[in-house]
Coordinates of C-alpha atoms in Angstrom, one line a residue:
Chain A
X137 CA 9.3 -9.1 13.7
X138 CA 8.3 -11.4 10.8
X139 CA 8.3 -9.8 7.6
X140 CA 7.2 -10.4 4.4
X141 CA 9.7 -11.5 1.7
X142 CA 10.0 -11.0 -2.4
X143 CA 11.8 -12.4 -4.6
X144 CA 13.3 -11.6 -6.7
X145 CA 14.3 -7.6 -6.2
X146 CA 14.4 -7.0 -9.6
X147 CA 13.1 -8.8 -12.7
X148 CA 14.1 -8.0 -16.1
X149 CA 12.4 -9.7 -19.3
X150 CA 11.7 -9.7 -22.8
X151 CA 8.2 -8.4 -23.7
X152 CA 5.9 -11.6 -24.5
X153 CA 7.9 -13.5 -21.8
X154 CA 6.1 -15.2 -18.7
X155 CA 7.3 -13.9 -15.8
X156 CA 6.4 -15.2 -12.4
X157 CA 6.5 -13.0 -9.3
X158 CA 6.9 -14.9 -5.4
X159 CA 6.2 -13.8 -2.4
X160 CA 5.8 -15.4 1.6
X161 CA 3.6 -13.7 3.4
X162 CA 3.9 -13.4 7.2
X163 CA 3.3 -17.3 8.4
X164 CA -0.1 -16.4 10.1
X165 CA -1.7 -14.6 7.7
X166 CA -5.0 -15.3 5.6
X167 CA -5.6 -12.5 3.6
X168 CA -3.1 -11.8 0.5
X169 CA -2.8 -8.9 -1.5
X170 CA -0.7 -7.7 -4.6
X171 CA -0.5 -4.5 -5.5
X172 CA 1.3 -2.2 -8.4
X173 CA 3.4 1.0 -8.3
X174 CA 4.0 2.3 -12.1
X175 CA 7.1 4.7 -11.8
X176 CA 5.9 8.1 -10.2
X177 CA 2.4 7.0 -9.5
X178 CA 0.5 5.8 -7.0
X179 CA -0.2 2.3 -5.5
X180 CA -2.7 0.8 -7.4
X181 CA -4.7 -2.6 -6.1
X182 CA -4.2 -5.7 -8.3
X183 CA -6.2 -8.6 -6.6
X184 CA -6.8 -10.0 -2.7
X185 CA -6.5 -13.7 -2.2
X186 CA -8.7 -15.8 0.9
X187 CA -9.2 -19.1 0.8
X188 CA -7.3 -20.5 -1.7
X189 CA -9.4 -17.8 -4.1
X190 CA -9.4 -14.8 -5.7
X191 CA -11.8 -12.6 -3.2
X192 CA -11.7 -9.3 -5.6
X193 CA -9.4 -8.2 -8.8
X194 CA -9.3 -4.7 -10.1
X195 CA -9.5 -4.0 -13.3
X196 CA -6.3 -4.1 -14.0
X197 CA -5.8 -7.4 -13.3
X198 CA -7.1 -9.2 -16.6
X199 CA -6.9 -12.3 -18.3
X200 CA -2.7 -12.1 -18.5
X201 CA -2.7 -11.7 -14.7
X202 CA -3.1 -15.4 -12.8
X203 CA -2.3 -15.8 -8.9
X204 CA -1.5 -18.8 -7.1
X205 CA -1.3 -20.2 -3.1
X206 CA 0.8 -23.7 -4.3
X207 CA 1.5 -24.6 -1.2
X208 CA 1.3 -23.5 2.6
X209 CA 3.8 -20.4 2.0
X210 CA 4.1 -18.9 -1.3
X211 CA 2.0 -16.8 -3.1
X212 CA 2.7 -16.0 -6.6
X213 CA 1.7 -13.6 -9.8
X214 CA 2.1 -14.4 -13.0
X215 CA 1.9 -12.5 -16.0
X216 CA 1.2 -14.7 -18.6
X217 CA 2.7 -12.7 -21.8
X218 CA 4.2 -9.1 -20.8
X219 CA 3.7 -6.2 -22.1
X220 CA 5.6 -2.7 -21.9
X221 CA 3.2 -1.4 -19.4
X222 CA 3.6 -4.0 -17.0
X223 CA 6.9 -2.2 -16.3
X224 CA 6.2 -1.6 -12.4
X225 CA 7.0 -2.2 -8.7
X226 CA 4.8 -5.2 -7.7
X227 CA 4.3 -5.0 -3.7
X228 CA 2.9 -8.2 -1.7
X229 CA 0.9 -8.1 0.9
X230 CA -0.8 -10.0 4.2
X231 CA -3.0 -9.7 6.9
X232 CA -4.8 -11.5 9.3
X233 CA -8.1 -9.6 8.5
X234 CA -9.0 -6.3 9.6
X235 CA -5.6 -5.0 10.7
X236 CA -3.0 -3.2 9.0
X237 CA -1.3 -5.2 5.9
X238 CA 2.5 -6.0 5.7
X239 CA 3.7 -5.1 2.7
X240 CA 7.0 -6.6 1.1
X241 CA 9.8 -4.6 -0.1
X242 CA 9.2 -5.6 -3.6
X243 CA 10.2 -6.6 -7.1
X244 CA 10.8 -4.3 -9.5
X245 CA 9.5 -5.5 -12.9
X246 CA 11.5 -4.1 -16.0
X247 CA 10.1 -5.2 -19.6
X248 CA 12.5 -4.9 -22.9
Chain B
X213 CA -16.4 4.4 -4.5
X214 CA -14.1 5.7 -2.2
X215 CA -11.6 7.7 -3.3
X216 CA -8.6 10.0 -1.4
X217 CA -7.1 12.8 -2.4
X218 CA -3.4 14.2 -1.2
X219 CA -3.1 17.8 -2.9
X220 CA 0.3 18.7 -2.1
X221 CA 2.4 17.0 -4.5
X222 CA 5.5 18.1 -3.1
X223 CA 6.7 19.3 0.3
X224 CA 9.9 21.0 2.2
X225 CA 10.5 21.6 5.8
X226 CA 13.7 22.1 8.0
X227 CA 15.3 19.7 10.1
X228 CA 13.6 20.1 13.6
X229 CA 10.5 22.0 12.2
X230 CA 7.2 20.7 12.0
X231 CA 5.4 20.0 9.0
X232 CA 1.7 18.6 7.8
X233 CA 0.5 16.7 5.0
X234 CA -2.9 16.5 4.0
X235 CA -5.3 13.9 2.8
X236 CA -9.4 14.2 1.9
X237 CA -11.2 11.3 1.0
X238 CA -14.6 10.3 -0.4
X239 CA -16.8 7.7 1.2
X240 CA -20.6 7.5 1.9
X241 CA -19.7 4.1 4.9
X242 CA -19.6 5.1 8.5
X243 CA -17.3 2.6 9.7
X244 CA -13.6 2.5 7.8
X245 CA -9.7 2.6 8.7
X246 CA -6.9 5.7 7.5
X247 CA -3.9 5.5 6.9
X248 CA -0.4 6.8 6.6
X249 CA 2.5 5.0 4.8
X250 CA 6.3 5.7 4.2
X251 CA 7.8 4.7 0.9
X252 CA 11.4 6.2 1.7
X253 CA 13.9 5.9 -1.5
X254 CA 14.4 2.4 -1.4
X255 CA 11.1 1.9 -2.3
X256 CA 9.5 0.0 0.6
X257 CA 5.7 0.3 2.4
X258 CA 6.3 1.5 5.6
X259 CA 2.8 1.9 7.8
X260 CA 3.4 5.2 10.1
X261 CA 0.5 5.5 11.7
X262 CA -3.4 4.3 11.5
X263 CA -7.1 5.6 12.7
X264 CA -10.2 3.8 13.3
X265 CA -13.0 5.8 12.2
X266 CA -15.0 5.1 14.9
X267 CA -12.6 6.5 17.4
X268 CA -12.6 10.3 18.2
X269 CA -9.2 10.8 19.3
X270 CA -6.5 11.0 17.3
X271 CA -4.1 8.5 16.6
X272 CA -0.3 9.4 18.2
X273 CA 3.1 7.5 17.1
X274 CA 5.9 9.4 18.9
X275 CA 6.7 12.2 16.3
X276 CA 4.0 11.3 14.2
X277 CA 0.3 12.7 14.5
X278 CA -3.1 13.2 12.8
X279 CA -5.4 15.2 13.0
X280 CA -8.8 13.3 12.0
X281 CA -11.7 15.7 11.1
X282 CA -14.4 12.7 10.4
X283 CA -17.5 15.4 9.0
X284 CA -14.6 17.0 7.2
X285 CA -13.3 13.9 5.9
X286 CA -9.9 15.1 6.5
X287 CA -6.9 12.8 7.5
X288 CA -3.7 14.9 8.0
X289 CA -0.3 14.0 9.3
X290 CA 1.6 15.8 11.4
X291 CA 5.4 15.4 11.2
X292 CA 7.4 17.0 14.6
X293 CA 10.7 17.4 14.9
X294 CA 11.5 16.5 11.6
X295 CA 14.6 14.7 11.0
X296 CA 16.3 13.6 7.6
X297 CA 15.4 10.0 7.5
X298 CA 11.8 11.2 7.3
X299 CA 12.6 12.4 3.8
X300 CA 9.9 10.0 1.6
X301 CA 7.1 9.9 -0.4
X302 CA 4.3 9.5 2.0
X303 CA 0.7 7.8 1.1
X304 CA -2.6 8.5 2.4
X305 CA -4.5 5.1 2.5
X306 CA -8.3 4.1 3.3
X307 CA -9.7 0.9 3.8
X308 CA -13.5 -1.0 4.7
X309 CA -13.5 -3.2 7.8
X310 CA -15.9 -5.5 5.9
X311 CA -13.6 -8.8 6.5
X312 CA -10.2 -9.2 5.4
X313 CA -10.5 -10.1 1.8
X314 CA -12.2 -7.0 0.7
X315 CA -9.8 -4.7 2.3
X316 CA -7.9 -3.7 -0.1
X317 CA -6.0 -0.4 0.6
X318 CA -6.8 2.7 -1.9
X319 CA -4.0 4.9 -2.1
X320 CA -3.8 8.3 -3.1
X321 CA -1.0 9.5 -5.4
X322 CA 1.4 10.9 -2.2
X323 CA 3.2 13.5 -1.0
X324 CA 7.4 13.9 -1.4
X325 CA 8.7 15.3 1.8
X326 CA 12.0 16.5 2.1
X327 CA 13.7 17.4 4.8
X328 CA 16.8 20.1 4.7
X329 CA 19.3 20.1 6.8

């Protein structure tokens, strides 16, 4: 069953660093998601991504946060200069519309 | 806004017992999707189990069950026959139909099931 991949598993960087976060959604998919999981709390929507735009962002997602399609399979998030808080578990996401999403196992995000 | 609620924070059950989680949820739209994910200790999203609102019957995935009160706006899961691997933290999740770029999931802050053996 095709499957939705992360990379890495685990990020750890200096606060203030850019860090860049991949994921390949399933190869059929139009609709990408990320989404964030602070330790011991719930899954919290960051943005959705159709069309080579953003579609909706929450309000977490601010100016630091950027997302990118660069070509035909990734789908990336970037945090332009980290903060503490940004220590999370960042899932991926994709869907071919109104169906269930596929999430990716992951990256967990560790800021020093 | 929609919003769901899961009020059990924590839950135990015996190996081969049956257990239920609950779920509420807040909406004013008619139309809308439910549903249950896994996140077993390795972190992962795991979708157990999903209802259409617009369907009466409830949905059925082997061991797994709800039980879909729509007036009530109550989405529980039913866990039979419980078995070790089903030890997780599980997520109620809602979501619009209203095209694919709007449907975002809204989570609410889950339920640890562990299962003794």
């Amino acid at each position: 069953e095709p499957e939705v991949t992360q990379t890495p598993s685990h990020q750890v960087t200096q606060m203030g660093q850019e860090v860049i976060l991949r994921c390949v959604p399933i190869s059929n998919h139009l609709y990408f998601y990320w989404y964030r999981q602070i330790l011991g709390q719930k899954v919290e929507f960051l943005v959705s991504f159709y069309n080579n735009e953003i579609s909706e962002k929450s309000e977490i997602f601010d100016d630091q946060f950027s997302v990118e399609r660069p070509d035909g399979s990734n789908f990336t998030l970037k945090i332009r200069s980290t903060k503490l808080e940004d220590s999370a578990m960042y899932f991926c996401a994709s869907t071919q519309g109104s169906q269930p999403q596929h999430f990716g196992d992951g990256t967990r995000l560790s800021i020093l | 806004a929609q919003t769901v609620t899961q009020s059990q924070p924590e839950m135990s059950v015996q190996e081969a017992e049956t257990v239920t989680l609950s779920c509420t949820y807040d909406t004013s739209e008619n139309n809308y999707y439910l549903f249950w994910y896994k996140q077993p200790p390795s972190r992962q999203m795991i979708l157990v189990i999903r209802q259409e609102a617009y369907k009466q019957q409830n949905a059925t995935e082997n061991r797994f069950s709800v039980n879909f009160q729509k007036a009530a706006k109550s989405f529980s899961l039913k866990i039979s026959d419980s078995q070790l691997g089903d030890t997780a933290m599980y997520f109620c999740a809602f979501m619009l139909p209203y095209g694919g770029a709007t449907n975002k999931l809204i989570f609410g802050t889950g339920t640890l099931l562990a299962v003794q053996p």
